[in-house]
JSON list of C-alpha atoms in Angstrom, two decimals:
[
{"chain": "A", "resi": 1, "resn": "UNK", "atom": "CA", "xyz": [-12.81, 187.90, 87.89]},
{"chain": "A", "resi": 2, "resn": "UNK", "atom": "CA", "xyz": [-16.27, 186.27, 89.24]},
{"chain": "A", "resi": 3, "resn": "UNK", "atom": "CA", "xyz": [-20.05, 187.11, 87.94]},
{"chain": "A", "resi": 4, "resn": "UNK", "atom": "CA", "xyz": [-23.05, 185.78, 89.61]},
{"chain": "A", "resi": 5, "resn": "UNK", "atom": "CA", "xyz": [-25.76, 187.30, 90.31]},
{"chain": "A", "resi": 6, "resn": "UNK", "atom": "CA", "xyz": [-28.14, 186.71, 93.16]},
{"chain": "A", "resi": 7, "resn": "UNK", "atom": "CA", "xyz": [-31.34, 186.90, 94.10]},
{"chain": "A", "resi": 8, "resn": "UNK", "atom": "CA", "xyz": [-33.00, 191.03, 93.39]},
{"chain": "A", "resi": 9, "resn": "UNK", "atom": "CA", "xyz": [-34.80, 191.46, 97.32]},
{"chain": "A", "resi": 10, "resn": "UNK", "atom": "CA", "xyz": [-31.60, 189.55, 99.10]},
{"chain": "A", "resi": 11, "resn": "UNK", "atom": "CA", "xyz": [-28.26, 191.46, 100.02]},
{"chain": "A", "resi": 12, "resn": "UNK", "atom": "CA", "xyz": [-25.07, 191.58, 99.08]},
{"chain": "A", "resi": 13, "resn": "UNK", "atom": "CA", "xyz": [-23.66, 189.34, 102.21]},
{"chain": "A", "resi": 14, "resn": "UNK", "atom": "CA", "xyz": [-25.26, 186.08, 101.31]},
{"chain": "A", "resi": 15, "resn": "UNK", "atom": "CA", "xyz": [-23.40, 185.80, 97.68]},
{"chain": "A", "resi": 16, "resn": "UNK", "atom": "CA", "xyz": [-19.99, 186.35, 100.10]},
{"chain": "A", "resi": 17, "resn": "UNK", "atom": "CA", "xyz": [-18.70, 182.54, 100.16]},
{"chain": "A", "resi": 18, "resn": "UNK", "atom": "CA", "xyz": [-20.55, 182.07, 96.72]},
{"chain": "A", "resi": 19, "resn": "UNK", "atom": "CA", "xyz": [-18.29, 184.19, 94.71]},
{"chain": "A", "resi": 20, "resn": "UNK", "atom": "CA", "xyz": [-15.50, 182.32, 96.53]},
{"chain": "A", "resi": 21, "resn": "UNK", "atom": "CA", "xyz": [-16.73, 179.08, 96.06]},
{"chain": "A", "resi": 22, "resn": "UNK", "atom": "CA", "xyz": [-16.13, 180.20, 92.03]},
{"chain": "A", "resi": 23, "resn": "UNK", "atom": "CA", "xyz": [-13.72, 182.32, 91.64]},
{"chain": "A", "resi": 24, "resn": "UNK", "atom": "CA", "xyz": [-10.41, 180.60, 90.21]},
{"chain": "A", "resi": 25, "resn": "UNK", "atom": "CA", "xyz": [-7.27, 183.00, 88.58]},
{"chain": "A", "resi": 26, "resn": "UNK", "atom": "CA", "xyz": [-4.97, 181.14, 86.15]},
{"chain": "A", "resi": 27, "resn": "UNK", "atom": "CA", "xyz": [-1.26, 181.54, 86.31]},
{"chain": "A", "resi": 28, "resn": "UNK", "atom": "CA", "xyz": [0.99, 182.77, 83.78]},
{"chain": "A", "resi": 29, "resn": "UNK", "atom": "CA", "xyz": [2.87, 179.17, 83.97]},
{"chain": "A", "resi": 30, "resn": "UNK", "atom": "CA", "xyz": [1.46, 175.85, 83.77]},
{"chain": "A", "resi": 31, "resn": "UNK", "atom": "CA", "xyz": [0.00, 174.76, 86.85]},
{"chain": "A", "resi": 32, "resn": "UNK", "atom": "CA", "xyz": [-3.79, 174.33, 88.83]},
{"chain": "A", "resi": 33, "resn": "UNK", "atom": "CA", "xyz": [-5.61, 178.00, 89.38]},
{"chain": "A", "resi": 34, "resn": "UNK", "atom": "CA", "xyz": [-5.56, 179.44, 92.59]},
{"chain": "A", "resi": 35, "resn": "UNK", "atom": "CA", "xyz": [-8.02, 179.84, 94.49]},
{"chain": "A", "resi": 36, "resn": "UNK", "atom": "CA", "xyz": [-7.24, 181.25, 97.58]},
{"chain": "A", "resi": 37, "resn": "UNK", "atom": "CA", "xyz": [-6.40, 185.62, 96.74]},
{"chain": "A", "resi": 38, "resn": "UNK", "atom": "CA", "xyz": [-4.11, 187.47, 98.92]},
{"chain": "A", "resi": 39, "resn": "UNK", "atom": "CA", "xyz": [-6.52, 189.97, 101.12]},
{"chain": "A", "resi": 40, "resn": "UNK", "atom": "CA", "xyz": [-10.51, 189.86, 100.42]},
{"chain": "A", "resi": 41, "resn": "UNK", "atom": "CA", "xyz": [-11.73, 193.48, 101.03]},
{"chain": "A", "resi": 42, "resn": "UNK", "atom": "CA", "xyz": [-15.30, 194.84, 102.04]},
{"chain": "A", "resi": 43, "resn": "UNK", "atom": "CA", "xyz": [-17.70, 196.56, 103.22]},
{"chain": "A", "resi": 44, "resn": "UNK", "atom": "CA", "xyz": [-19.93, 196.45, 106.99]},
{"chain": "A", "resi": 45, "resn": "UNK", "atom": "CA", "xyz": [-22.05, 193.75, 104.81]},
{"chain": "A", "resi": 46, "resn": "UNK", "atom": "CA", "xyz": [-19.23, 191.16, 104.53]},
{"chain": "A", "resi": 47, "resn": "UNK", "atom": "CA", "xyz": [-18.77, 191.10, 108.12]},
{"chain": "A", "resi": 48, "resn": "UNK", "atom": "CA", "xyz": [-20.13, 188.27, 109.29]},
{"chain": "A", "resi": 49, "resn": "UNK", "atom": "CA", "xyz": [-18.97, 185.27, 111.61]},
{"chain": "A", "resi": 50, "resn": "UNK", "atom": "CA", "xyz": [-19.40, 183.20, 108.57]},
{"chain": "A", "resi": 51, "resn": "UNK", "atom": "CA", "xyz": [-17.39, 185.79, 105.97]},
{"chain": "A", "resi": 52, "resn": "UNK", "atom": "CA", "xyz": [-14.75, 185.99, 108.47]},
{"chain": "A", "resi": 53, "resn": "UNK", "atom": "CA", "xyz": [-14.62, 182.59, 109.53]},
{"chain": "A", "resi": 54, "resn": "UNK", "atom": "CA", "xyz": [-14.78, 181.68, 105.82]},
{"chain": "A", "resi": 55, "resn": "UNK", "atom": "CA", "xyz": [-11.22, 183.87, 105.31]},
{"chain": "A", "resi": 56, "resn": "UNK", "atom": "CA", "xyz": [-9.76, 183.44, 108.16]},
{"chain": "A", "resi": 57, "resn": "UNK", "atom": "CA", "xyz": [-9.42, 179.48, 107.54]},
{"chain": "A", "resi": 58, "resn": "UNK", "atom": "CA", "xyz": [-7.92, 179.96, 104.05]},
{"chain": "A", "resi": 59, "resn": "UNK", "atom": "CA", "xyz": [-5.66, 182.22, 105.74]},
{"chain": "A", "resi": 60, "resn": "UNK", "atom": "CA", "xyz": [-7.02, 185.15, 103.28]},
{"chain": "A", "resi": 61, "resn": "UNK", "atom": "CA", "xyz": [-6.24, 188.33, 104.82]},
{"chain": "A", "resi": 62, "resn": "UNK", "atom": "CA", "xyz": [-9.73, 190.44, 106.33]},
{"chain": "A", "resi": 63, "resn": "UNK", "atom": "CA", "xyz": [-9.98, 193.94, 104.91]},
{"chain": "A", "resi": 64, "resn": "UNK", "atom": "CA", "xyz": [-13.51, 194.38, 106.41]},
{"chain": "A", "resi": 65, "resn": "UNK", "atom": "CA", "xyz": [-14.71, 197.60, 108.69]},
{"chain": "A", "resi": 66, "resn": "UNK", "atom": "CA", "xyz": [-16.60, 196.34, 111.93]},
{"chain": "A", "resi": 67, "resn": "UNK", "atom": "CA", "xyz": [-20.45, 197.67, 112.67]},
{"chain": "A", "resi": 68, "resn": "UNK", "atom": "CA", "xyz": [-20.60, 199.56, 115.09]},
{"chain": "A", "resi": 69, "resn": "UNK", "atom": "CA", "xyz": [-23.45, 197.65, 115.66]},
{"chain": "A", "resi": 70, "resn": "UNK", "atom": "CA", "xyz": [-21.19, 194.26, 116.31]},
{"chain": "A", "resi": 71, "resn": "UNK", "atom": "CA", "xyz": [-18.89, 197.12, 117.67]},
{"chain": "A", "resi": 72, "resn": "UNK", "atom": "CA", "xyz": [-21.31, 197.49, 120.57]},
{"chain": "A", "resi": 73, "resn": "UNK", "atom": "CA", "xyz": [-22.14, 193.52, 121.23]},
{"chain": "A", "resi": 74, "resn": "UNK", "atom": "CA", "xyz": [-18.40, 192.65, 121.62]},
{"chain": "A", "resi": 75, "resn": "UNK", "atom": "CA", "xyz": [-17.70, 195.61, 123.95]},
{"chain": "A", "resi": 76, "resn": "UNK", "atom": "CA", "xyz": [-21.31, 195.17, 126.45]},
{"chain": "A", "resi": 77, "resn": "UNK", "atom": "CA", "xyz": [-20.23, 191.38, 126.61]},
{"chain": "A", "resi": 78, "resn": "UNK", "atom": "CA", "xyz": [-16.54, 192.69, 128.16]},
{"chain": "A", "resi": 79, "resn": "UNK", "atom": "CA", "xyz": [-13.78, 189.58, 128.09]},
{"chain": "A", "resi": 80, "resn": "UNK", "atom": "CA", "xyz": [-16.20, 187.72, 125.58]},
{"chain": "A", "resi": 81, "resn": "UNK", "atom": "CA", "xyz": [-16.58, 189.53, 123.60]},
{"chain": "A", "resi": 82, "resn": "UNK", "atom": "CA", "xyz": [-13.75, 188.81, 122.63]},
{"chain": "A", "resi": 83, "resn": "UNK", "atom": "CA", "xyz": [-10.71, 190.27, 120.44]},
{"chain": "A", "resi": 84, "resn": "UNK", "atom": "CA", "xyz": [-11.79, 192.62, 117.44]},
{"chain": "A", "resi": 85, "resn": "UNK", "atom": "CA", "xyz": [-11.11, 192.24, 114.21]},
{"chain": "A", "resi": 86, "resn": "UNK", "atom": "CA", "xyz": [-7.47, 193.19, 112.74]},
{"chain": "A", "resi": 87, "resn": "UNK", "atom": "CA", "xyz": [-8.77, 195.88, 110.07]},
{"chain": "A", "resi": 88, "resn": "UNK", "atom": "CA", "xyz": [-5.80, 197.87, 107.94]},
{"chain": "A", "resi": 89, "resn": "UNK", "atom": "CA", "xyz": [-6.96, 201.26, 107.19]},
{"chain": "A", "resi": 90, "resn": "UNK", "atom": "CA", "xyz": [-4.90, 202.27, 104.97]},
{"chain": "A", "resi": 91, "resn": "UNK", "atom": "CA", "xyz": [-5.89, 199.14, 103.07]},
{"chain": "A", "resi": 92, "resn": "UNK", "atom": "CA", "xyz": [-8.95, 199.55, 103.12]},
{"chain": "A", "resi": 93, "resn": "UNK", "atom": "CA", "xyz": [-8.88, 203.00, 100.68]},
{"chain": "A", "resi": 94, "resn": "UNK", "atom": "CA", "xyz": [-7.87, 200.93, 97.89]},
{"chain": "A", "resi": 95, "resn": "UNK", "atom": "CA", "xyz": [-11.43, 199.16, 97.67]},
{"chain": "A", "resi": 96, "resn": "UNK", "atom": "CA", "xyz": [-12.69, 202.57, 96.20]},
{"chain": "A", "resi": 97, "resn": "UNK", "atom": "CA", "xyz": [-11.66, 200.91, 92.71]},
{"chain": "A", "resi": 98, "resn": "UNK", "atom": "CA", "xyz": [-14.28, 198.19, 93.79]},
{"chain": "A", "resi": 99, "resn": "UNK", "atom": "CA", "xyz": [-17.09, 200.39, 93.55]},
{"chain": "A", "resi": 100, "resn": "UNK", "atom": "CA", "xyz": [-15.76, 202.22, 90.73]},
{"chain": "A", "resi": 101, "resn": "UNK", "atom": "CA", "xyz": [-16.74, 199.28, 88.61]},
{"chain": "A", "resi": 102, "resn": "UNK", "atom": "CA", "xyz": [-19.59, 198.95, 89.45]},
{"chain": "A", "resi": 103, "resn": "UNK", "atom": "CA", "xyz": [-20.39, 202.61, 88.88]},
{"chain": "A", "resi": 104, "resn": "UNK", "atom": "CA", "xyz": [-18.52, 201.72, 85.90]},
{"chain": "A", "resi": 105, "resn": "UNK", "atom": "CA", "xyz": [-21.12, 198.34, 85.31]},
{"chain": "A", "resi": 106, "resn": "UNK", "atom": "CA", "xyz": [-24.37, 200.42, 85.83]},
{"chain": "A", "resi": 107, "resn": "UNK", "atom": "CA", "xyz": [-23.77, 203.26, 83.34]},
{"chain": "A", "resi": 108, "resn": "UNK", "atom": "CA", "xyz": [-25.58, 200.68, 81.56]},
{"chain": "A", "resi": 109, "resn": "UNK", "atom": "CA", "xyz": [-29.37, 202.07, 80.54]},
{"chain": "A", "resi": 110, "resn": "UNK", "atom": "CA", "xyz": [-30.16, 198.05, 80.78]},
{"chain": "A", "resi": 111, "resn": "UNK", "atom": "CA", "xyz": [-28.03, 196.84, 83.49]},
{"chain": "A", "resi": 112, "resn": "UNK", "atom": "CA", "xyz": [-28.52, 199.96, 85.78]},
{"chain": "A", "resi": 113, "resn": "UNK", "atom": "CA", "xyz": [-32.58, 199.56, 84.81]},
{"chain": "A", "resi": 114, "resn": "UNK", "atom": "CA", "xyz": [-32.74, 195.67, 85.30]},
{"chain": "A", "resi": 115, "resn": "UNK", "atom": "CA", "xyz": [-35.33, 195.70, 81.87]},
{"chain": "A", "resi": 116, "resn": "UNK", "atom": "CA", "xyz": [-33.72, 192.06, 81.85]},
{"chain": "A", "resi": 117, "resn": "UNK", "atom": "CA", "xyz": [-36.51, 189.60, 82.36]},
{"chain": "A", "resi": 118, "resn": "UNK", "atom": "CA", "xyz": [-34.11, 186.63, 82.44]},
{"chain": "A", "resi": 119, "resn": "UNK", "atom": "CA", "xyz": [-30.88, 186.27, 85.29]},
{"chain": "A", "resi": 120, "resn": "UNK", "atom": "CA", "xyz": [-29.06, 184.84, 82.00]},
{"chain": "A", "resi": 121, "resn": "UNK", "atom": "CA", "xyz": [-29.62, 187.14, 79.92]},
{"chain": "A", "resi": 122, "resn": "UNK", "atom": "CA", "xyz": [-28.81, 189.97, 82.20]},
{"chain": "A", "resi": 123, "resn": "UNK", "atom": "CA", "xyz": [-25.72, 188.76, 83.55]},
{"chain": "A", "resi": 124, "resn": "UNK", "atom": "CA", "xyz": [-24.04, 188.41, 79.91]},
{"chain": "A", "resi": 125, "resn": "UNK", "atom": "CA", "xyz": [-25.04, 191.83, 79.57]},
{"chain": "A", "resi": 126, "resn": "UNK", "atom": "CA", "xyz": [-22.74, 192.23, 83.64]},
{"chain": "A", "resi": 127, "resn": "UNK", "atom": "CA", "xyz": [-20.25, 189.21, 81.91]},
{"chain": "A", "resi": 128, "resn": "UNK", "atom": "CA", "xyz": [-19.93, 192.23, 77.87]},
{"chain": "A", "resi": 129, "resn": "UNK", "atom": "CA", "xyz": [-20.40, 194.93, 80.05]},
{"chain": "A", "resi": 130, "resn": "UNK", "atom": "CA", "xyz": [-17.01, 193.89, 82.03]},
{"chain": "A", "resi": 131, "resn": "UNK", "atom": "CA", "xyz": [-15.44, 193.16, 78.47]},
{"chain": "A", "resi": 132, "resn": "UNK", "atom": "CA", "xyz": [-15.03, 196.09, 76.48]},
{"chain": "A", "resi": 133, "resn": "UNK", "atom": "CA", "xyz": [-14.21, 198.35, 80.01]},
{"chain": "A", "resi": 134, "resn": "UNK", "atom": "CA", "xyz": [-11.27, 195.68, 80.12]},
{"chain": "A", "resi": 135, "resn": "UNK", "atom": "CA", "xyz": [-9.99, 196.52, 76.93]},
{"chain": "A", "resi": 136, "resn": "UNK", "atom": "CA", "xyz": [-10.04, 199.57, 77.26]},
{"chain": "A", "resi": 137, "resn": "UNK", "atom": "CA", "xyz": [-8.10, 199.79, 80.12]},
{"chain": "A", "resi": 138, "resn": "UNK", "atom": "CA", "xyz": [-5.54, 197.38, 78.17]},
{"chain": "A", "resi": 139, "resn": "UNK", "atom": "CA", "xyz": [-5.55, 200.39, 75.23]},
{"chain": "A", "resi": 140, "resn": "UNK", "atom": "CA", "xyz": [-4.01, 198.37, 72.54]},
{"chain": "A", "resi": 141, "resn": "UNK", "atom": "CA", "xyz": [-8.08, 198.07, 70.90]},
{"chain": "A", "resi": 142, "resn": "UNK", "atom": "CA", "xyz": [-8.57, 200.91, 68.60]},
{"chain": "A", "resi": 143, "resn": "UNK", "atom": "CA", "xyz": [-12.37, 199.75, 67.66]},
{"chain": "A", "resi": 144, "resn": "UNK", "atom": "CA", "xyz": [-13.20, 201.09, 71.22]},
{"chain": "A", "resi": 145, "resn": "UNK", "atom": "CA", "xyz": [-11.37, 204.35, 71.24]},
{"chain": "A", "resi": 146, "resn": "UNK", "atom": "CA", "xyz": [-13.17, 207.46, 70.84]},
{"chain": "A", "resi": 147, "resn": "UNK", "atom": "CA", "xyz": [-12.77, 209.79, 68.24]},
{"chain": "A", "resi": 148, "resn": "UNK", "atom": "CA", "xyz": [-11.27, 213.22, 70.12]},
{"chain": "A", "resi": 149, "resn": "UNK", "atom": "CA", "xyz": [-13.81, 215.74, 70.19]},
{"chain": "A", "resi": 150, "resn": "UNK", "atom": "CA", "xyz": [-13.42, 218.33, 67.58]},
{"chain": "A", "resi": 151, "resn": "UNK", "atom": "CA", "xyz": [-12.32, 221.82, 68.50]},
{"chain": "A", "resi": 152, "resn": "UNK", "atom": "CA", "xyz": [-15.10, 224.31, 68.63]},
{"chain": "A", "resi": 153, "resn": "UNK", "atom": "CA", "xyz": [-15.95, 226.43, 65.39]},
{"chain": "A", "resi": 154, "resn": "UNK", "atom": "CA", "xyz": [-13.07, 224.35, 63.46]},
{"chain": "A", "resi": 155, "resn": "UNK", "atom": "CA", "xyz": [-14.54, 222.41, 60.38]},
{"chain": "A", "resi": 156, "resn": "UNK", "atom": "CA", "xyz": [-11.62, 222.08, 58.14]},
{"chain": "A", "resi": 157, "resn": "UNK", "atom": "CA", "xyz": [-11.71, 223.82, 54.88]},
{"chain": "A", "resi": 158, "resn": "UNK", "atom": "CA", "xyz": [-14.49, 220.94, 53.48]},
{"chain": "A", "resi": 159, "resn": "UNK", "atom": "CA", "xyz": [-16.45, 221.62, 55.52]},
{"chain": "A", "resi": 160, "resn": "UNK", "atom": "CA", "xyz": [-16.99, 218.52, 57.02]},
{"chain": "A", "resi": 161, "resn": "UNK", "atom": "CA", "xyz": [-15.78, 216.52, 60.56]},
{"chain": "A", "resi": 162, "resn": "UNK", "atom": "CA", "xyz": [-13.89, 214.08, 61.63]},
{"chain": "A", "resi": 163, "resn": "UNK", "atom": "CA", "xyz": [-15.51, 211.09, 63.11]},
{"chain": "A", "resi": 164, "resn": "UNK", "atom": "CA", "xyz": [-13.32, 207.81, 64.05]},
{"chain": "A", "resi": 165, "resn": "UNK", "atom": "CA", "xyz": [-14.70, 204.84, 61.58]},
{"chain": "A", "resi": 166, "resn": "UNK", "atom": "CA", "xyz": [-14.48, 201.05, 62.35]},
{"chain": "A", "resi": 167, "resn": "UNK", "atom": "CA", "xyz": [-11.10, 200.07, 62.25]},
{"chain": "A", "resi": 168, "resn": "UNK", "atom": "CA", "xyz": [-10.04, 203.67, 64.70]},
{"chain": "A", "resi": 169, "resn": "UNK", "atom": "CA", "xyz": [-8.86, 205.10, 60.82]},
{"chain": "A", "resi": 170, "resn": "UNK", "atom": "CA", "xyz": [-9.89, 208.76, 60.47]},
{"chain": "A", "resi": 171, "resn": "UNK", "atom": "CA", "xyz": [-13.05, 210.06, 58.01]}
]
């Protein structure tokens, strides 16, 4: 995964080529890391000529819908407008996983509000939140699990509630 922070007022599309150039996926076996994913899922903002050309030249399947204005320009040009780009609607539905990941990261208040003034600090917060999210998804980290809520009205015989300690033990 690649985490880059761009200028706040710019869109996502200008960062696409930078993200692709930094992409490195380590292999399970010895060998150099992969730099070419099988497919790229993007929203309509990534439907520029430069992005599509870059992906096509590298032999990557682009799952990016064509915006309405680009469809109109292409149709207005007639036969000179070319074919519409290939688009797999069923594959694009898997993109919601990426959007949910962004929403998960943005749940941290400091990241959502951009209180950090330095790019380095903000990027560090994004990386930290990403690591915590991955560790929770792996499930092998008891110190990240939260204790299940106690049933209402049940405080036990001693009147103390249960809570998870740092090692996942119940006290």
